Amino acid sequence: MIENTSLPAGTAQNAVYRLSTWDISSVPWFYTAPLFIFALCSLSVLCSDKVSTDIKVPVGLLYQRYTPRWLSNAQFGVDAIGTIEKGYRKFKESAYKLIRSDVNMVVLPHSVMPELASLPNEIASGIRALERDLLGKWTAIHMIIESRLHHRMVQRKLTPNLSLVTPGIEDEVSSALSDIFPNSEEWTPVKPYYALLEVTARVVSRVLLGLPVCRNAEWLESATQFTENIFESIVIMRYFPPWLYTPLGFLLPSVWRTQGYVRKVHNLLGPLFAKRLEDLDNGTYKPAPGTQPDVFSWLAELSEGRDRDPTKLAHYELLLAQASIHTTLVREVNVLYDIIVEPRYLSMLREEIAHTQQTGWSKRSYHELHKLDSILKESQRVHPPTTIGLRRIMQQPYTLANGMHLPKDSYVCLPIYSIENDAANTENPEQFDGLRYYNKRLKNAGEPISQKHQFSSTDPTALGFGFGKTACPGRFFAGLVLKVLFVKLLTEYDFQFMPGVKERPKNLFAHEFLFPQRDYEILVRRRVGAKAPF
């Protein structure tokens, strides 16, 4: 969470909050609590060890060879982005390791990325690495390593049927913005984080559950607060050594609340899934006329064996909500700030939307919003939800083509933020260029080409969604939701920072995760006579 002055200006400096400038009273307690209670970690020095030598690679920061594990972990927690960047600059073409309290994190060079991405889960498991980083046992995310049902559903049902769910997304965006954003034509203070959290939860839930359950107050509270409390637990617990996780799990209110929201969702959705499964088994299920497809139906249809359990299916819905809401919200808030701080983008995007609308509006229209797509991708480059990617836990020993041996149970990853902000990969990375990827897609004749450099496409130097067969399967859904939302927002609302504010707000980093400031306010008003295409 401290400024990393070693990174290019406009990169880390625009992303990281300087610790000395914090107004503690205005920052959520879960960001600051670790700093107040961190002294307790000194207890772990009695049980800490020096750097493990399981993998023969150098330590990214020299001092970590001599400091106790808890101190190295503390440095990573408060300045992961700077710690990773320093190692990347020193060992750009080779591997190095950084010390966390729970693991020696081996950061691999960019050159091994294609090989690492191609390894199957049986050799290198991204799911187990993610579950470890998100403390699955304490955050109720452990189910992601027990079943791949939710993953299969996204690949086989959601992504191929995005055109079928688009009308529902458009309808829910319109309804949610009308309910949550100001309808006044006068400037009104709004906290984008909280407003867009509510909007995003409703839009995602429309696809997950359909009407009317997607607007159920108990579900919406559970979906949003489950996510919020998960990250409270992660941020705090990962400042401590693993041997303290058990007592912390019993002491932290965020852990209690997480389990409480899981029980609420089991009680709310479990009976609905039980009825649907019974109807499917009996052959008596018939969707009502006009019913749009949703994830609820797809999970029930695809479930088999141990997954065909109402409680598990309800839990999968909550995990899908968590995965969708948090990362989408982070992108929404940052894209909005990036557009406000550069007014030319606002007028340019409105022109693009109006031009696209001239030939009618359909699902295909969102593919024609090339400039909006470029801004989404550039914003993700500068403000990624996480600074590391392609994280893996080795399920068996493996030797890379370059001769490096990765033992079983070793943790490896790539420094995706450093890679994407390396001048060798991105021209002038310190600058936010909203048309960067739009210009890359232009032919000589001036027409956008192919599928390269799109927000949802993967690229060897744009790794926000991973790469290859293991890339995030939900990236196409995320891109669609973002575009629908911004078409509506930019067409029907005006935005500006508070009087006197010239720069966009800085993000907070805790461990490898990025968080927008929750309580930051901007001004919003309805545009007179403006109407979105839907």
Tab-separated table of C-alpha atoms in Angstrom, residues 132 146 193 226 409 444 521:
chain	number	residue	atom	x	y	z
A	132	ARG	CA	-4.233	-21.239	-1.482
A	146	GLU	CA	-13.429	-30.244	-5.358
A	193	TYR	CA	-17.488	1.942	-5.456
A	226	PHE	CA	-19.611	-12.553	0.986
A	409	ASP	CA	4.235	-28.625	-4.314
A	444	ASN	CA	-3.472	0.444	-43.477
A	521	GLU	CA	-16.939	10.636	-4.151
